[in-house]
Coordinates of C-alpha atoms and ligand atoms in Angstrom, one line a residue:
X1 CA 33.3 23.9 -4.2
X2 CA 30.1 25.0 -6.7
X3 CA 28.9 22.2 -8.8
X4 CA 26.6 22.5 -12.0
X5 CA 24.7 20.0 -13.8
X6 CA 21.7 21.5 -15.5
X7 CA 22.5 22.6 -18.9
X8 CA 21.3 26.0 -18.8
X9 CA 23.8 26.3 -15.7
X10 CA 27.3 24.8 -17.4
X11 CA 26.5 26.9 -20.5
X12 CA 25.8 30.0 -18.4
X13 CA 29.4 29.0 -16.2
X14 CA 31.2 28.5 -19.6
X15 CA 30.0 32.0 -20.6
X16 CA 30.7 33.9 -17.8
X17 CA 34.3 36.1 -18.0
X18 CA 34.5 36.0 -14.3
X19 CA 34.6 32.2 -14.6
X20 CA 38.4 31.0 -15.8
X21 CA 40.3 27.4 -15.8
X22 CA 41.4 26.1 -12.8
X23 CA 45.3 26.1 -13.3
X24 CA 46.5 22.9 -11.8
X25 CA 49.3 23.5 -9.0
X26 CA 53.2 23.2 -9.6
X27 CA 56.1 25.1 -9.8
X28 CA 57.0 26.6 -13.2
X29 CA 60.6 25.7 -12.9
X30 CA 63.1 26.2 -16.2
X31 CA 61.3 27.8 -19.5
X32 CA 60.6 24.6 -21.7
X33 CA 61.3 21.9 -19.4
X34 CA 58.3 21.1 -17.2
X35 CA 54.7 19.9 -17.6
X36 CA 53.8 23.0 -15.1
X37 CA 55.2 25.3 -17.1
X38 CA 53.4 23.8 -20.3
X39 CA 50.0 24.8 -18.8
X40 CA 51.2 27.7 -17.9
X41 CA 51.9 28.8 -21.3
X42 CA 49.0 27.0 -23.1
X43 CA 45.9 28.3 -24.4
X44 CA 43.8 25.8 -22.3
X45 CA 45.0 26.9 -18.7
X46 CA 45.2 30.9 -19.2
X47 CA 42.3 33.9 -19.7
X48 CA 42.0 37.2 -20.9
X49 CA 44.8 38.6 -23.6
X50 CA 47.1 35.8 -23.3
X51 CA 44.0 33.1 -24.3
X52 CA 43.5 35.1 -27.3
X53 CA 46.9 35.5 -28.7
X54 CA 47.6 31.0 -27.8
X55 CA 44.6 30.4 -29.0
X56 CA 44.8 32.3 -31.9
X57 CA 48.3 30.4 -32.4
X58 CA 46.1 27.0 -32.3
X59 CA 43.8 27.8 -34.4
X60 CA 46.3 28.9 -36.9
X61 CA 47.8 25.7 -36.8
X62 CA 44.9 23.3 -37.2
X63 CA 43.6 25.4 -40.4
X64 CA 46.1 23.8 -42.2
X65 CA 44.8 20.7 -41.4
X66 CA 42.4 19.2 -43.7
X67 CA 40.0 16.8 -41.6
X68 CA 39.2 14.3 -44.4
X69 CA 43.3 14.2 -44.8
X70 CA 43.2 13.6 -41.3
X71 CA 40.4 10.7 -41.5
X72 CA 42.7 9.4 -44.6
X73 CA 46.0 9.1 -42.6
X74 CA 44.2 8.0 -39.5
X75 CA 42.8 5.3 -41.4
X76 CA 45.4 3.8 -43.5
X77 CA 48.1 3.9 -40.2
X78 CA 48.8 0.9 -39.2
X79 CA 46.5 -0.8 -36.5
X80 CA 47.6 -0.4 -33.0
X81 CA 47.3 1.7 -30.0
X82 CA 44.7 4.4 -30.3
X83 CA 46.5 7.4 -28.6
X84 CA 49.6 6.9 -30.8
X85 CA 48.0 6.7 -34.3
X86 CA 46.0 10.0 -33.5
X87 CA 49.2 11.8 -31.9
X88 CA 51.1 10.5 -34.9
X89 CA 48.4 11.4 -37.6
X90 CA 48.3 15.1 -36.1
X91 CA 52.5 15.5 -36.2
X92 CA 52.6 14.1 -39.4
X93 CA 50.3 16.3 -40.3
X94 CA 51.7 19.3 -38.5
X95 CA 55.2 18.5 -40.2
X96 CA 56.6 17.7 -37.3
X97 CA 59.9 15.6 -37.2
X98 CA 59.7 12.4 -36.0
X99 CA 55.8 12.0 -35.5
X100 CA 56.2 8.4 -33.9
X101 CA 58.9 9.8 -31.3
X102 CA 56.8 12.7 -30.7
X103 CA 53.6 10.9 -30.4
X104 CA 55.2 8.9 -27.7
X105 CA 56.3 12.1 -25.8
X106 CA 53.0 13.2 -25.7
X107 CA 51.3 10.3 -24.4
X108 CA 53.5 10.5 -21.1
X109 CA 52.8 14.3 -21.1
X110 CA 49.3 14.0 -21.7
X111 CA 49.1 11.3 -18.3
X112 CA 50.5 14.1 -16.3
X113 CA 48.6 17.2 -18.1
X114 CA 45.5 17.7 -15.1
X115 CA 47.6 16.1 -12.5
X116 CA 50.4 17.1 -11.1
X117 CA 53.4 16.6 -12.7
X118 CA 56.1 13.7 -12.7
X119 CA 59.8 13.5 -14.1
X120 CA 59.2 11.5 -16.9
X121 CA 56.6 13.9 -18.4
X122 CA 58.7 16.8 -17.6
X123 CA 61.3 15.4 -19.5
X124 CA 59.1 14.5 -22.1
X125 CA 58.2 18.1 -22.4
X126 CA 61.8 18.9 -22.5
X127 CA 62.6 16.8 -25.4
X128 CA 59.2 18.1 -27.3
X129 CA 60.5 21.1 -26.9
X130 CA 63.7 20.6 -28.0
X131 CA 62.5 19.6 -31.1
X132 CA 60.0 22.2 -31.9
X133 CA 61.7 25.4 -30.3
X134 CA 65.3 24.7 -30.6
X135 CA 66.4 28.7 -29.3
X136 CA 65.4 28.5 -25.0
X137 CA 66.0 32.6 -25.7
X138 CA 63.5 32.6 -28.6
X139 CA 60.0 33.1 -25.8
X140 CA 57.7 33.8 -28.9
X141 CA 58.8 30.6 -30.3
X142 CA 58.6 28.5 -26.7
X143 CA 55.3 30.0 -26.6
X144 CA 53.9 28.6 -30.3
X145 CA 55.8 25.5 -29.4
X146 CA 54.0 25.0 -26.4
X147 CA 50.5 25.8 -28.3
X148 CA 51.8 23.0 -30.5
X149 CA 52.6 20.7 -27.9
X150 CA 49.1 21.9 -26.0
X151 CA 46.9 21.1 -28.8
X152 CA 48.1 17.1 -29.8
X153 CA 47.8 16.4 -25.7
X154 CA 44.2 17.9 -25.6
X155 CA 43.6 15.8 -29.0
X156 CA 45.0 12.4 -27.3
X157 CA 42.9 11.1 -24.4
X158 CA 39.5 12.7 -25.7
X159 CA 40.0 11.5 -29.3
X160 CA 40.7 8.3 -28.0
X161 CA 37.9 8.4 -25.1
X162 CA 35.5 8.7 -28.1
X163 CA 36.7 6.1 -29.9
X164 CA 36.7 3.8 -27.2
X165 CA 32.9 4.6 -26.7
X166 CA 31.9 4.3 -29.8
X167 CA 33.6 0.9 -30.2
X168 CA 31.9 -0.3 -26.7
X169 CA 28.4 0.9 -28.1
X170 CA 28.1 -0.8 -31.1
X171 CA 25.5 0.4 -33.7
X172 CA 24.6 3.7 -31.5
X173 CA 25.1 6.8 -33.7
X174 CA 28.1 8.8 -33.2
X175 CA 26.2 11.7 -32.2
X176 CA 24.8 9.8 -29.4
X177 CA 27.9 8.6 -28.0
X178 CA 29.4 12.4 -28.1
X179 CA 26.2 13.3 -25.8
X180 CA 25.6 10.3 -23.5
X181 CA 29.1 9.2 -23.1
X182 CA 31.7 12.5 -23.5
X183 CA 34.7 12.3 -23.1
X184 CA 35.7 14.8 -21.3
X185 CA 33.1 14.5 -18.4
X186 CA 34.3 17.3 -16.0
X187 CA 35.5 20.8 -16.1
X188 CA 36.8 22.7 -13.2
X189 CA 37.2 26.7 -13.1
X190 CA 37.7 29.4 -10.6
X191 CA 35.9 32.6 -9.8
X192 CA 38.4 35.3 -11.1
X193 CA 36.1 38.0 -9.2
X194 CA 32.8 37.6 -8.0
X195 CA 29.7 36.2 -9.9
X196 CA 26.4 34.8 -10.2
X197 CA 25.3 31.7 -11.3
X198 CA 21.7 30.7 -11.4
X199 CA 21.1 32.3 -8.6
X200 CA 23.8 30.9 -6.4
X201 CA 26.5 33.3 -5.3
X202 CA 30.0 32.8 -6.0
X203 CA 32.8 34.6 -4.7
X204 CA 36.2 35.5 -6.0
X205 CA 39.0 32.4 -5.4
X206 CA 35.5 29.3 -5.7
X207 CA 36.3 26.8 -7.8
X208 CA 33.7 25.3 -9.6
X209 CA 32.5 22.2 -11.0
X210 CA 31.0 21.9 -14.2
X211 CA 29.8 18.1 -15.1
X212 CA 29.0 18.1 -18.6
X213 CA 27.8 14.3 -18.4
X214 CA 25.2 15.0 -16.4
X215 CA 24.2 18.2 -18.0
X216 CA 24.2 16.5 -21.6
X217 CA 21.1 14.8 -20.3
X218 CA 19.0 17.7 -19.9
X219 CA 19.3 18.9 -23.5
X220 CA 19.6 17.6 -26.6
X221 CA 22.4 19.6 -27.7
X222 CA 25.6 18.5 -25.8
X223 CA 28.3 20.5 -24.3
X224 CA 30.7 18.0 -24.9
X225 CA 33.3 20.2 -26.8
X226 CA 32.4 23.1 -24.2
X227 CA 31.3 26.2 -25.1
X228 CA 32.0 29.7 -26.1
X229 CA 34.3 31.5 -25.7
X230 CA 36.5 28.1 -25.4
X231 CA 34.8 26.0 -27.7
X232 CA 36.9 23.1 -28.6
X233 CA 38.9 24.4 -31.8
X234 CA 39.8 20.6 -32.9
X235 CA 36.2 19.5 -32.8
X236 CA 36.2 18.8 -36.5
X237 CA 39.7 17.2 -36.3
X238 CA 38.3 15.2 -33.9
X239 CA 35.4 13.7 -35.6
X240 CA 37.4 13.1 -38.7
X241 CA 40.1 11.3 -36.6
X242 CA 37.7 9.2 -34.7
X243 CA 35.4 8.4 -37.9
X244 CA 38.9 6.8 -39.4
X245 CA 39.4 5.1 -36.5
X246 CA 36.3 3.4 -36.2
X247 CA 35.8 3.0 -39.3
X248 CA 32.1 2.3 -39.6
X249 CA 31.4 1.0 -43.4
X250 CA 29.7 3.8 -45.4
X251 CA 27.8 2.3 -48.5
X252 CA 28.7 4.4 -51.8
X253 CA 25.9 6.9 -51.4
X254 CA 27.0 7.9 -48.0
X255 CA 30.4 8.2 -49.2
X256 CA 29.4 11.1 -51.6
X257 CA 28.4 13.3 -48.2
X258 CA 32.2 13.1 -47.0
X259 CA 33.9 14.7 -49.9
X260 CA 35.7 17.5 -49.8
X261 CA 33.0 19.7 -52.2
X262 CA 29.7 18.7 -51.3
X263 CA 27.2 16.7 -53.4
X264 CA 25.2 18.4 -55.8
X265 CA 22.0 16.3 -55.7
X266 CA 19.8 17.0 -58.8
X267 CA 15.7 16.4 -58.4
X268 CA 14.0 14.3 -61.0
X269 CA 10.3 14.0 -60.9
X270 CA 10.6 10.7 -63.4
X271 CA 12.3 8.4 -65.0
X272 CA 13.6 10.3 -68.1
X273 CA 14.9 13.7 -66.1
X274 CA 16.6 11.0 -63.6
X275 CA 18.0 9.4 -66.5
X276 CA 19.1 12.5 -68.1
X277 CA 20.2 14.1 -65.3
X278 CA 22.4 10.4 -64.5
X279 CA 24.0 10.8 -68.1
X280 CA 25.4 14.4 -67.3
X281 CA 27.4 12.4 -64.7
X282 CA 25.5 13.8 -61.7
X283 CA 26.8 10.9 -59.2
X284 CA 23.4 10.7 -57.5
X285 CA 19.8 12.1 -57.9
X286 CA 17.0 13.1 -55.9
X287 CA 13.4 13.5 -56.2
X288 CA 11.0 16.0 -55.8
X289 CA 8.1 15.3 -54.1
X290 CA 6.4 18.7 -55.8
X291 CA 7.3 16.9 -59.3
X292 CA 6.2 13.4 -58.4
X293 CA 2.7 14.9 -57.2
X294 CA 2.2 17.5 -60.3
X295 CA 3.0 15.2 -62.7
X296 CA 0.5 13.0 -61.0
X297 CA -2.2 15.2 -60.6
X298 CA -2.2 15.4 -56.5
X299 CA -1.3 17.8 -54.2
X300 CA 2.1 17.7 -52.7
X301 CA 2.6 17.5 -49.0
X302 CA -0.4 15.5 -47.6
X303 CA 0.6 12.2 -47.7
X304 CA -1.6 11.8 -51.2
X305 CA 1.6 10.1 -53.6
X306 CA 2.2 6.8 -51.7
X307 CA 1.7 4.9 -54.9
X308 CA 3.4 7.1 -57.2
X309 CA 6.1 7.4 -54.6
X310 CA 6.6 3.5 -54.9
X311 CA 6.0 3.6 -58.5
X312 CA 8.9 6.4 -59.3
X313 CA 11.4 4.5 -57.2
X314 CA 10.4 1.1 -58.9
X315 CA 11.3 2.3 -62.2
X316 CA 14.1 4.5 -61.3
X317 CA 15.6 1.5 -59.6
X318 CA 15.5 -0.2 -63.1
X319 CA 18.5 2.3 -64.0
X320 CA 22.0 2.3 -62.9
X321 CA 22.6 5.3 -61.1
X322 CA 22.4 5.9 -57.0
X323 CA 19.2 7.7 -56.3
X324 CA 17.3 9.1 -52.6
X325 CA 13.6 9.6 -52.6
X326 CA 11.6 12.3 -51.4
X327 CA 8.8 10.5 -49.1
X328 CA 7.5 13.3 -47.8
X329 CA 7.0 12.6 -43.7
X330 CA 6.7 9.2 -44.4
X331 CA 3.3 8.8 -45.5
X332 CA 2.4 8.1 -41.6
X333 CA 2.5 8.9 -38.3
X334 CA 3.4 5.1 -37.5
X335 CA 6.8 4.4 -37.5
X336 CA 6.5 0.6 -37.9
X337 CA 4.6 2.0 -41.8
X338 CA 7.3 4.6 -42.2
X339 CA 10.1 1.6 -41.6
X340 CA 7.8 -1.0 -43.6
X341 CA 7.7 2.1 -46.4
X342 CA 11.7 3.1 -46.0
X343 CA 12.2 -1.2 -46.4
X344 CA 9.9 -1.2 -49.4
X345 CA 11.9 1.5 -51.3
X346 CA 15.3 0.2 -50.6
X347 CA 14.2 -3.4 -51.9
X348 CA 13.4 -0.8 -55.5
X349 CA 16.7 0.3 -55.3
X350 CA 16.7 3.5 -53.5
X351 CA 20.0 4.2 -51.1
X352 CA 18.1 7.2 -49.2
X353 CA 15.1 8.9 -48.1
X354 CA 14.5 11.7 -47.5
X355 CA 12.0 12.5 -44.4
X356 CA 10.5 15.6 -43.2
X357 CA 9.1 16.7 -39.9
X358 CA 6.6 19.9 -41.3
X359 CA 2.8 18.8 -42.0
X360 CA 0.2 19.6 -44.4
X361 CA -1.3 22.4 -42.2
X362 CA 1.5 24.1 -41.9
X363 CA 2.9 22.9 -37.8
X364 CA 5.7 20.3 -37.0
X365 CA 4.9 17.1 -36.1
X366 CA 6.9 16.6 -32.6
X367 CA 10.8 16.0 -33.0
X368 CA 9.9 12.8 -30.4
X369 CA 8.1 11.6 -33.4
X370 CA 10.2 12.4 -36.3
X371 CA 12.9 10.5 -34.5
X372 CA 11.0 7.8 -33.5
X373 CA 10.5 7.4 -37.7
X374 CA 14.0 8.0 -38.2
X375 CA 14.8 4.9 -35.7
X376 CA 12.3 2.9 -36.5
X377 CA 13.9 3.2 -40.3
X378 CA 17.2 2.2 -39.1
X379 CA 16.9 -0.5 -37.6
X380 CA 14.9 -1.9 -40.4
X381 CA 16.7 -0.9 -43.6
X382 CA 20.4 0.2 -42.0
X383 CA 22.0 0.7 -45.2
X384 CA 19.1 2.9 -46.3
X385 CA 20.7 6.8 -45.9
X386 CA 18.0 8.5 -43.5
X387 CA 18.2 12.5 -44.8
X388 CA 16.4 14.3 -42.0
X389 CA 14.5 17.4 -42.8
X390 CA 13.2 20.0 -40.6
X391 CA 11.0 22.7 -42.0
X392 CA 11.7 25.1 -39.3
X393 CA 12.5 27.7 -41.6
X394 CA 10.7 26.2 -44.5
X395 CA 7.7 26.8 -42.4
X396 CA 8.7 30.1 -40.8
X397 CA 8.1 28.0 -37.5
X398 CA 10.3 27.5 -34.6
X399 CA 13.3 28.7 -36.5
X400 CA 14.9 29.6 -32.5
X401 CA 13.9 25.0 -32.5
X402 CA 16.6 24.1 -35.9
X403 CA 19.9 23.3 -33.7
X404 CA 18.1 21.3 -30.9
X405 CA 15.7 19.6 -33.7
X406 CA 18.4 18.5 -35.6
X407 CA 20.2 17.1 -32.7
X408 CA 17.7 15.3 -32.0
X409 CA 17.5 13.8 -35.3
X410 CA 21.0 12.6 -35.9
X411 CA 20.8 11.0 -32.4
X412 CA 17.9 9.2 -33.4
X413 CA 20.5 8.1 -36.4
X414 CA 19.9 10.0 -39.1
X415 CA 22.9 10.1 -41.9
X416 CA 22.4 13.5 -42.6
X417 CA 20.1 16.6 -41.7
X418 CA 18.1 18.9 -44.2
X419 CA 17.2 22.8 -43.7
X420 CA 15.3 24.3 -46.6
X421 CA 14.8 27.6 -46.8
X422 CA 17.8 28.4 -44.4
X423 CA 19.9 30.6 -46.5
X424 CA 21.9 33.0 -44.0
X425 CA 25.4 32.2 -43.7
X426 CA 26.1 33.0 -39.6
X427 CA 23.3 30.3 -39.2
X428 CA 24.2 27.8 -41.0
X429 CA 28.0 27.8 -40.1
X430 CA 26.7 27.6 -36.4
X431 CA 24.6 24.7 -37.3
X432 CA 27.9 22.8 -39.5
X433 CA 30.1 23.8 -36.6
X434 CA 27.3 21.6 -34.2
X435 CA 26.4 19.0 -36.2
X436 CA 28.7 15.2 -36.6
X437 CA 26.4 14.0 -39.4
X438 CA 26.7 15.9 -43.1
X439 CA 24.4 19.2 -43.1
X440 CA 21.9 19.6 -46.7
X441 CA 21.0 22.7 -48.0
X442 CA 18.6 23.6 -50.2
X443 CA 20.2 25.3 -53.7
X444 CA 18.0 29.0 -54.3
X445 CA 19.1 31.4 -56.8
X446 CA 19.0 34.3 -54.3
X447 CA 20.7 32.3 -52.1
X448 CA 24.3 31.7 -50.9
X449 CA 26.4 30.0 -53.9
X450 CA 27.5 26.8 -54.2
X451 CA 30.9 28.3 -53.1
X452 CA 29.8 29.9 -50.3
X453 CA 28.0 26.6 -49.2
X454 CA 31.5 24.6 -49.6
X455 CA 33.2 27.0 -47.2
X456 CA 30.8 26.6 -44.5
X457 CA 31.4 22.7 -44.7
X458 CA 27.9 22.2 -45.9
X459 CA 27.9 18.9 -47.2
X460 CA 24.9 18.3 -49.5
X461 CA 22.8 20.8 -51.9
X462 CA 19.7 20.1 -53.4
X463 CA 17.6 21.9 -55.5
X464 CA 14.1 20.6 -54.6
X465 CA 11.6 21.6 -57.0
X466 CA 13.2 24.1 -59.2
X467 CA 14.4 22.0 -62.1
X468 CA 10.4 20.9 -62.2
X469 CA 9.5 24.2 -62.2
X470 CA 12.0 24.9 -64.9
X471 CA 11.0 22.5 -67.3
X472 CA 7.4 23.1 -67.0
X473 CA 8.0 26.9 -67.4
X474 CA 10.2 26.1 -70.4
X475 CA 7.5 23.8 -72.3
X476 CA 4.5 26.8 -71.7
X477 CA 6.7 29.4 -72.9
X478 CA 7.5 27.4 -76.3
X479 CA 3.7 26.7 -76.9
X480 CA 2.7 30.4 -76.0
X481 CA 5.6 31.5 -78.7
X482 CA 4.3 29.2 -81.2
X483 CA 0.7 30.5 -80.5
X484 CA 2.1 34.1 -80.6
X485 CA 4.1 33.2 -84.0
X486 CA 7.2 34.1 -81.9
X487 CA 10.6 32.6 -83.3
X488 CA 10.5 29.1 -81.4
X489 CA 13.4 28.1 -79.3
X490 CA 13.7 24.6 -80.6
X491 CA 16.7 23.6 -78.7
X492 CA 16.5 20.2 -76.3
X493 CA 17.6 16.8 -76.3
X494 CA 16.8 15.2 -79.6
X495 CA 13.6 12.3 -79.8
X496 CA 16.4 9.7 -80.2
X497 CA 18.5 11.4 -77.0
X498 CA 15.2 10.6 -74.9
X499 CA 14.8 7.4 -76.0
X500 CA 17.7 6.3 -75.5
X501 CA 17.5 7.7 -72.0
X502 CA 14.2 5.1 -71.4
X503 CA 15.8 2.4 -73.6
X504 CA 19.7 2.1 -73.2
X505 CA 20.4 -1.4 -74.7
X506 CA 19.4 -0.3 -78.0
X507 CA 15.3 -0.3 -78.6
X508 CA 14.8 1.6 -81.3
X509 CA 11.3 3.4 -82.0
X510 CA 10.4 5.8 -85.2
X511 CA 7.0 7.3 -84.1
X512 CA 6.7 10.8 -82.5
Ligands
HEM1 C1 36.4 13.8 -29.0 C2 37.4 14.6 -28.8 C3 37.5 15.9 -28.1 C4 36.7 16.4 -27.2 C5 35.4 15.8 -26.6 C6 37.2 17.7 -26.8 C7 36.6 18.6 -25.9 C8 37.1 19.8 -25.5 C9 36.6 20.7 -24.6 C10 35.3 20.4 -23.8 C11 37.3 21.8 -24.5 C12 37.1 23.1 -23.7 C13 37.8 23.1 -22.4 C14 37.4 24.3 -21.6 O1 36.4 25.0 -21.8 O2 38.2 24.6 -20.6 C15 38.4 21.6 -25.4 C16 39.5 22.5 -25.6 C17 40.5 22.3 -26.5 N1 40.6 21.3 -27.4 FE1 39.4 19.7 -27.6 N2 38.3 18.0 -27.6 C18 38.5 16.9 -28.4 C19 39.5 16.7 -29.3 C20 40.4 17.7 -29.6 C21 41.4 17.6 -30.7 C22 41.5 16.5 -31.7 C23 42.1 18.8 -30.7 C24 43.2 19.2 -31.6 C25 43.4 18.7 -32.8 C26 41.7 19.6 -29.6 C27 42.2 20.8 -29.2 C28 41.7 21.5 -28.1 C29 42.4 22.7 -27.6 C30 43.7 23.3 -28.2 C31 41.6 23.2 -26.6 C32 41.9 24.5 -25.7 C33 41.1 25.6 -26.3 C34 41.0 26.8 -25.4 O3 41.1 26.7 -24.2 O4 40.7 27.9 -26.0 N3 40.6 18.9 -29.0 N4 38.3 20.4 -26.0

């Protein structure tokens, strides 16, 4: 037997057509009545056409599965054994009679699904079956049924493998779990025909070993839901199930990243835009570091608005509405300052920050560093939501760098992950599709709409500096029309619409 444990080498096995699953011995026996003949009519076990027509038929049937329904149902279930409540939560959701009988059905099948097989799971299958393909003549619907049957036993020990570890671990992010601890730890396939991998020769009949616990700890992007071609189609079903399950407490800004549309996150550069922009009912705001600088009379991006930083978030913390600050990298290259900063800002109010990893002259500071900031400001202010940024494309540096940067930063703990400038849609599905913690996305007008963004599960959209831009652009062109005795486009809140904006309660002023 070949075994593999770098990562370049499990991702090069799980590419490789020549490579296909290992089909666990056993007799077939009778059409619908065996665990062997379950794998042998699943996607997971099978290569070639018939892979793409099951899976196909499994992919069809978890589209019309909502996660967040999933994380819903999960959630609100009843306490008690993990494997049922996930089973149960996908039947239910499937439609599928009798979720709770089913669910128990395929716990016994599940025990027996590598192994070989034992008469109480066969007869389990028999009675899933039953249930879900009532013709035995009908083989396109034995097939779908066993697709059906296929997908809630792959979802039951790794779902609850995850869940398990992330209970055990305590405060470790999620992300981190999925790499250091994954549930499914091993994969075995078997040369088809004869290949090459990393230099090793591997003829047709090998089997071979691919750990992806080991290899995880070679890169910081995991393998823990495989790879293509057979990348894990329940990935997001997964982490919705398991976030239910575990039910870590989310504080009311979090909550706005795991909606079904994502959060629209207006940037103020001061208290009255915030204010305004809080009164339209946007349900949180941002700020722009570009705005806070301007406005002050500093340049943006070189660690030069500490004060004015402090001083925004002071007075927007006076208001009532949820706001995340723009802090630049953190005003420092010491995390203890950037924690000490991140603790000062939360004490004003603020439920986020928002931290990025590109510097004044243009490089990236190393990730090592970013998420030693990122760390360093989670286990000082938990509750503050850590928003980290990577100005890969921002910069025009390193783009190839995003996915693994990114990684790196939710494992450090970051609540969600920022890309400006990333705009094309093939990249940024790939980086949703990686990603457990909510991906942001910076709002451009020649840029993918807020429609397109929702579709590719993007989770957050901000729009930086443009509304600054905006409103400065707006003021200069109704002095040069006044100047130019052009008609004057007077329209805009009202003088008592701002103050009110400053002074709620009432204060009442008459000058100009
Ligand atoms: C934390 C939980 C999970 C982990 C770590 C996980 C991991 C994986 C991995 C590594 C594979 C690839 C196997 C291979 O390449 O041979 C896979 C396949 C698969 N998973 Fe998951 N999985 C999880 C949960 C789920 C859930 C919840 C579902 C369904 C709702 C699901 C459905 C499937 C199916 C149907 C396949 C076979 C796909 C194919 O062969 O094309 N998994 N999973």
């Amino acid at each position: 037997m070949h075994e593999f444990d770098r990562w370049a080498e499990v991702r090069a096995a799980l590419a490789d057509p020549a490579l296909v699953p290992e089909l666990p011995a056993g007799d077939g026996g009778p059409a619908g009545a065996s665990v062997t003949w379950l794998r042998a009519t699943v996607a997971r076990f099978c290569s070639g056409e018939p892979h793409r027509r099951r899976r196909a038929l499994v992919e069809a049937e978890l589209a019309r599965l909502e996660p967040a329904s999933l994380r819903q149902a999960v959630a609100a279930a009843p306490a008690g054994d993990v494997r049922k409540r996930v089973v149960r939560a996908l039947a239910e959701a499937l439609g599928m009679p009798e979720p709770g009988a089913v669910a128990e059905a395929v716990i016994v099948v599940a025990g027996a699904y590598f192994g070989g097989g034992d008469d109480a799971a066969d007869e389990a299958v028999a009675r899933l079956v039953a249930r879900l393909a009532p013709d035995p003549e009908d083989e396109a619907a034995l097939e779908a049924a066993a697709n059906r049957i296929g997908l809630l036993v792959q979802a039951c020990d790794a779902t609850t493998a995850l869940v398990e570890a992330a209970a055990d671990s305590g405060d470790v992010p999620l992300a981190r779990v999925l790499r250091e601890d994954p549930p499914v730890r091993a994969m075995r396939r078997v040369a088809s025909r004869a290949t090459r991998i990393a230099g090793r020769q591997i003829t047709e009949g090998d089997v071979v070993l691919l750990d992806l616990a080991t290899a995880n700890r070679s890169h910081a992007v995991p393998l823990t839901f495989g790879a293509p071609p057979r990348v894990c189609p329940g990935r997001a079903h997964a982490l919705a199930l398991a976030d239910g399950l575990i039910q870590r407490p989310l504080t009311a800004f979090a909550r706005l990243h795991h909606q079904a549309a994502p959060l629209l996150l207006p940037n103020a550069w001061d208290h009255a835009s915030a204010a305004a922009l809080a009164a339209q009912g946007f349900p949180a705001i941002g700020t722009t570091s570009l705005g806070v600088a301007a406005a002050a009379g500093l340049p943006d991006g070189v660690g030069a608005t500490v004060e004015a930083t402090m001083a925004l978030a002071r007075r927007l913390g006076q208001g009532s509405f949820l706001f995340t600050v723009d802090a630049e990298g953190g005003f420092s290259d010491n995390p203890a300052e950037v924690a000490d900063l991140a603790r000062r800002l939360h004490e004003a109010g603020a439920s986020g920050i928002n931290l990025e990893d590109g510097r004044a002259d243009g490089t990236l500071a190393p990730a090592e560093l970013h998420a030693a900031k990122i760390s360093a400001i989670k286990a000082a202010v938990p509750a503050l939501f850590v928003n980290a940024r990577t100005d890969t494309y921002w910069l025009g540096r390193q783009e190839e760098a995003t996915a693994e940067r990114l990684a790196v930063y939710e494992q450090a703990g970051a609540d969600g992950v920022f890309v400006p400038g990333l705009s094309d849609l093939d990249k940024i599905a790939a980086l949703t599709a990686a990603l457990v913690v909510p991906l942001n996305i910076l709002y451009t007008p020649d840029g993918p709409t807020l429609d397109d963004l929702t579709v590719l599960g993007v989770r957050r959209v901000s729009v930086g500096s443009l509304l600054y831009r905006r409103a400065l652009a707006a003021a200069v062109a109704t002095a040069a029309d006044l100047r130019a005795g052009r008609p004057v486009d007077c329209t805009g809140l009202s003088y008592s619409d701002v103050q009110e904006l400053a002074a709620p309660d009432g204060a009442s002023w008459t000058s100009v």
